[in-house]
Structure formats: C-alpha cells, structure tokens
PDB file of N, CA and C in Angstrom:
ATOM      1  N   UNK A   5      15.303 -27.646  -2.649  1.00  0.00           N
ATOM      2  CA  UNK A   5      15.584 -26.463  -1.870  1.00  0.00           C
ATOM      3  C   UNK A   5      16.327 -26.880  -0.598  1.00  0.00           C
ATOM      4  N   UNK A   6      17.433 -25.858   0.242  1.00  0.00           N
ATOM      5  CA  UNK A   6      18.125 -26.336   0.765  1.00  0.00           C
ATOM      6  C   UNK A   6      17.630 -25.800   1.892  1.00  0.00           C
ATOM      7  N   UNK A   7      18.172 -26.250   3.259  1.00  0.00           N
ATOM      8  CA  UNK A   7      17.763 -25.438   4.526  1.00  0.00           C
ATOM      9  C   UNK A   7      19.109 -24.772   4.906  1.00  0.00           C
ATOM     10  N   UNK A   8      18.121 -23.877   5.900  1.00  0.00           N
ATOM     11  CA  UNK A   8      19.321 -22.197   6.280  1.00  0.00           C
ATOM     12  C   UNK A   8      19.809 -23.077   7.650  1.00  0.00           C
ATOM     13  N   UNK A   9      21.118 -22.660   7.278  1.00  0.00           N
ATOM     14  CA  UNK A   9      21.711 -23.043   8.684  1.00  0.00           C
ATOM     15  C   UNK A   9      22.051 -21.946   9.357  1.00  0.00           C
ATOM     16  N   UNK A  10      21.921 -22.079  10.552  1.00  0.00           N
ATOM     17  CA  UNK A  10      22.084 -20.743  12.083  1.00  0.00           C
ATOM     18  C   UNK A  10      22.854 -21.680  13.187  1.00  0.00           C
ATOM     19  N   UNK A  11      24.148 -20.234  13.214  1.00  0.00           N
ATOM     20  CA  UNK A  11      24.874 -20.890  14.507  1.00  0.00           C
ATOM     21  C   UNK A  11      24.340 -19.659  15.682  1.00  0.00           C
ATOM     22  N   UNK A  12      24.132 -20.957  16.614  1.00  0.00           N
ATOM     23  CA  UNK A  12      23.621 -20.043  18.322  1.00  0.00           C
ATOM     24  C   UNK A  12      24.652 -20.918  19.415  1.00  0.00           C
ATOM     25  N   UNK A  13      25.041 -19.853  20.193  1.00  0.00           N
ATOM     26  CA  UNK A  13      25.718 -20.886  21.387  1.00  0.00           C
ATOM     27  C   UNK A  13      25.175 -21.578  22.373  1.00  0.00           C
ATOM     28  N   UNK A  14      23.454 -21.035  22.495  1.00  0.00           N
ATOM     29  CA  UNK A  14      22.420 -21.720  23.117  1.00  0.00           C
ATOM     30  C   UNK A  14      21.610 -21.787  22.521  1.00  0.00           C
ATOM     31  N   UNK A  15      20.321 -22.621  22.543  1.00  0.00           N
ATOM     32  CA  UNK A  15      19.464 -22.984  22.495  1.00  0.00           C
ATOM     33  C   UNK A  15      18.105 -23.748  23.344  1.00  0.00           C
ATOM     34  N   UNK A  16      17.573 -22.791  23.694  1.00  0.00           N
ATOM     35  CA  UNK A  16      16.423 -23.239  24.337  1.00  0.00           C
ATOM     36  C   UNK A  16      15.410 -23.285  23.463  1.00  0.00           C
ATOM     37  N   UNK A  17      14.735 -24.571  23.760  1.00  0.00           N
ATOM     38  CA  UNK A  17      13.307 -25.276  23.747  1.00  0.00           C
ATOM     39  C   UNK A  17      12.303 -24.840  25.004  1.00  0.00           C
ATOM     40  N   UNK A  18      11.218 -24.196  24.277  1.00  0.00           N
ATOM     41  CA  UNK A  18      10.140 -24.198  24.828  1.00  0.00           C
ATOM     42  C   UNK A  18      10.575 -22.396  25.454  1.00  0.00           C
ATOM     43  N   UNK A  19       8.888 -21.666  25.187  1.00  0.00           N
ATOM     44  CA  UNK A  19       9.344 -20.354  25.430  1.00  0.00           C
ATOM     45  C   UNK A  19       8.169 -20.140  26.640  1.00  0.00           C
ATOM     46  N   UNK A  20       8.327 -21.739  27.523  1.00  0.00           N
ATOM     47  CA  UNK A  20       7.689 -20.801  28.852  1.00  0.00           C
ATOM     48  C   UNK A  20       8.382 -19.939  29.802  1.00  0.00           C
ATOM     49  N   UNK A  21       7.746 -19.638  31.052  1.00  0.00           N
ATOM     50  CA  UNK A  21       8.292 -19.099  32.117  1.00  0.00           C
ATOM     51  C   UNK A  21      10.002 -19.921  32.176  1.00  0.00           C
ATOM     52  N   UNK A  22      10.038 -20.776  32.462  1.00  0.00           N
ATOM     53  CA  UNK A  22      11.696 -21.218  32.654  1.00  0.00           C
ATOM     54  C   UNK A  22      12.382 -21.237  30.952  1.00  0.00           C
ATOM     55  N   UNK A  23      11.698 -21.278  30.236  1.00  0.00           N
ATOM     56  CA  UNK A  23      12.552 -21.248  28.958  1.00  0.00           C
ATOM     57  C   UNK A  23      13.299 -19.720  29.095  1.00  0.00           C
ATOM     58  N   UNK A  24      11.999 -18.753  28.804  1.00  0.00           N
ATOM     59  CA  UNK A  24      12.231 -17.266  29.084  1.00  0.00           C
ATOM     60  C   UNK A  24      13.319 -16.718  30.100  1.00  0.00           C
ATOM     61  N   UNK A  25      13.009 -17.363  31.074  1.00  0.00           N
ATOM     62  CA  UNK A  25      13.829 -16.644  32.453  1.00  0.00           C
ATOM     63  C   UNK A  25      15.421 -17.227  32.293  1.00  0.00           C
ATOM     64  N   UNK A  26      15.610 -18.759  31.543  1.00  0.00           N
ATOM     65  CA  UNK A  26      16.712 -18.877  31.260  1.00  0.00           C
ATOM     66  C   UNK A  26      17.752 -17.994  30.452  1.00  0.00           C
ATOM     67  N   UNK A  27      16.715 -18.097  29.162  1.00  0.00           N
ATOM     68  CA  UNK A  27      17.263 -17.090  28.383  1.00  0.00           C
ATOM     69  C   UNK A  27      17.948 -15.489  28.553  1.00  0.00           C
ATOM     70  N   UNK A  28      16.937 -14.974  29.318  1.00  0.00           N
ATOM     71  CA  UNK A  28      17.238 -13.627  29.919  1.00  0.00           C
ATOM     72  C   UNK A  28      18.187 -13.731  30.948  1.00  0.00           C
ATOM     73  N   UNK A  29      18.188 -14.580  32.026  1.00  0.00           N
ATOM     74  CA  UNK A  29      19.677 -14.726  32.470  1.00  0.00           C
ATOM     75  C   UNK A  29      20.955 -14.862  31.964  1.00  0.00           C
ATOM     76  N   UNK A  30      20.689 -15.835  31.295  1.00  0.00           N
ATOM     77  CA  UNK A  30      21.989 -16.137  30.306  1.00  0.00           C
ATOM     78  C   UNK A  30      22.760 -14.718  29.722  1.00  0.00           C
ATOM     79  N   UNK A  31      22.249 -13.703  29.045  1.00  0.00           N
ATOM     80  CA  UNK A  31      22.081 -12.811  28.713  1.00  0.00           C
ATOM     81  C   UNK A  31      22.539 -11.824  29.664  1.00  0.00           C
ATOM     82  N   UNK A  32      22.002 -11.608  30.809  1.00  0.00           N
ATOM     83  CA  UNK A  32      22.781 -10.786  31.648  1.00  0.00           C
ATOM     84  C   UNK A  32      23.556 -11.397  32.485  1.00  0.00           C
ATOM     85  N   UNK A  33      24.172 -12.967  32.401  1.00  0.00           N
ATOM     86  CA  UNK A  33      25.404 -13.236  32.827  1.00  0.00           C
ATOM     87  C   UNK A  33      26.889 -13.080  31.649  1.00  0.00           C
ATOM     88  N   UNK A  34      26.158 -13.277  30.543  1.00  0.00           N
ATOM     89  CA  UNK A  34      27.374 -13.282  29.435  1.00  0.00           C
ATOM     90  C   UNK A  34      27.761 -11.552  29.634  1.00  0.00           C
ATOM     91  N   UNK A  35      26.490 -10.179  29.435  1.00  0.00           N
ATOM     92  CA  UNK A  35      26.900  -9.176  29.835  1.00  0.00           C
ATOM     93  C   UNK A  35      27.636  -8.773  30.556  1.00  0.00           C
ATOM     94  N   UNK A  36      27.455  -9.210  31.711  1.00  0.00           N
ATOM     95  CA  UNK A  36      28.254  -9.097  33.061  1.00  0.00           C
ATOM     96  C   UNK A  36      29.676  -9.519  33.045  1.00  0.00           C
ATOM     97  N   UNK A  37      30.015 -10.564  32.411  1.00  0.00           N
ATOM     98  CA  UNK A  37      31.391 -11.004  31.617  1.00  0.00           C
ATOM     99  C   UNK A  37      31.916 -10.684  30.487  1.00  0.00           C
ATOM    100  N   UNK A  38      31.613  -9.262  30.187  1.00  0.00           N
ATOM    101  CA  UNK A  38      31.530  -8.799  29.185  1.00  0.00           C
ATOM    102  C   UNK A  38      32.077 -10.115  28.089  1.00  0.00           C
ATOM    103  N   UNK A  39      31.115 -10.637  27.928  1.00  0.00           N
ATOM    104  CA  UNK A  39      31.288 -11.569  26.963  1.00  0.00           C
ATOM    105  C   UNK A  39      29.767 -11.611  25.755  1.00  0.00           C
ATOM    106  N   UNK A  40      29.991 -11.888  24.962  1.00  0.00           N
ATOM    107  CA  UNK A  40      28.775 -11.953  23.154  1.00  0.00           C
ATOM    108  C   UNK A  40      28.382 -13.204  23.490  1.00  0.00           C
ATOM    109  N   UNK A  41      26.835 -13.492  24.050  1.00  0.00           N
ATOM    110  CA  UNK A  41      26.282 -15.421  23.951  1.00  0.00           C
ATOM    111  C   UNK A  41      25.152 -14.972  22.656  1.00  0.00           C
ATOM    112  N   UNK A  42      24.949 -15.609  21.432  1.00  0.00           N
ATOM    113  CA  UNK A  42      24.092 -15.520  21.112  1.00  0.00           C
ATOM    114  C   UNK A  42      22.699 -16.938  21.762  1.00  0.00           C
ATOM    115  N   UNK A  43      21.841 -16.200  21.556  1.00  0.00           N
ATOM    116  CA  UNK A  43      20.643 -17.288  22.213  1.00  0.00           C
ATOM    117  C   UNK A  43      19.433 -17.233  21.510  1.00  0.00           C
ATOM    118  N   UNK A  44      18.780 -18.282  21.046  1.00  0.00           N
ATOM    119  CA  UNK A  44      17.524 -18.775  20.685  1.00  0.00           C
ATOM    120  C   UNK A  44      17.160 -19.414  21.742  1.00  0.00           C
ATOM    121  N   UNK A  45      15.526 -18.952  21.324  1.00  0.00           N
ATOM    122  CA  UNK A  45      14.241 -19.717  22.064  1.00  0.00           C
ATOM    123  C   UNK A  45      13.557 -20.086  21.106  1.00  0.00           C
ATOM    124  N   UNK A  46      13.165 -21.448  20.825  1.00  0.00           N
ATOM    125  CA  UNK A  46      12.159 -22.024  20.044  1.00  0.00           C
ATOM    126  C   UNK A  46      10.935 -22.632  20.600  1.00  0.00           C
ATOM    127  N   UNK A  47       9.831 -21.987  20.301  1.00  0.00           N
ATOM    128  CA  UNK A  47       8.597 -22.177  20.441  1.00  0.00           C
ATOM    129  C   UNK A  47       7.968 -22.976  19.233  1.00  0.00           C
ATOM    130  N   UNK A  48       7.314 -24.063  19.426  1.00  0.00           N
ATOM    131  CA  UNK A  48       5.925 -24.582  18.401  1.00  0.00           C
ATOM    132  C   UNK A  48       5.039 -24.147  18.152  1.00  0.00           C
ATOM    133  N   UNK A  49       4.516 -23.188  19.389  1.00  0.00           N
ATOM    134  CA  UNK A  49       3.519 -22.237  19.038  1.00  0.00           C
ATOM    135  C   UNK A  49       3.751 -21.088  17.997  1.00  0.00           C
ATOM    136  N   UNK A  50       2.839 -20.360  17.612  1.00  0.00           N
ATOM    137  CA  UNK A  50       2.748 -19.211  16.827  1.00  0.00           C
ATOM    138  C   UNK A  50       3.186 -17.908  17.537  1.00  0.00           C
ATOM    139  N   UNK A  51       3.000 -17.823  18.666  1.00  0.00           N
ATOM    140  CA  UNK A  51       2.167 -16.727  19.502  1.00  0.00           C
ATOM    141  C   UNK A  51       3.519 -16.677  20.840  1.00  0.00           C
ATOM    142  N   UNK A  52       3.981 -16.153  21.550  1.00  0.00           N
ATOM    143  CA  UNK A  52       4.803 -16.074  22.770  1.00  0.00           C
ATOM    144  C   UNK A  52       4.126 -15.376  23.600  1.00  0.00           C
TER     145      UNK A  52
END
C-alpha cells in the first residue's frame, strides 16, 4: 500500500499556543495580500 501525498506551503509542528497563533497569523497575513497559503498543523496528540 502506498502513502497519500499532500502539498502545503507551510507546515507547522506542534499544535500549541505558538504552533496555533502561527498558523492563524499566517492566514491573515496571506489574506491581507490577497494571496491563497495553504497551512497544516500537525499534532501527535489525538485531541487539540
């Protein structure tokens, strides 16, 4: 069996407080430039 590949233009590790707050910035700076960022957050945990 093969693995799924996913393209993201970011990627953050770890979905604490600074993972999160990165993410959500990022997000309303690409907005603001009217520009498309896609973004992942990857957590080890189950749970966010």
């Amino acid at each position: 069996m093969g693995r799924e590949a996913m393209d993201f233009d970011v990627v953050i590790v770890g979905a604490g407080p600074a993972g999160l707050s990165a993410a959500i910035r990022l997000k309303q700076l690409a907005a603001k430039a009217e520009r498309e960022l896609s973004v992942v957050v990857l957590e080890k945990g189950s749970e966010v």
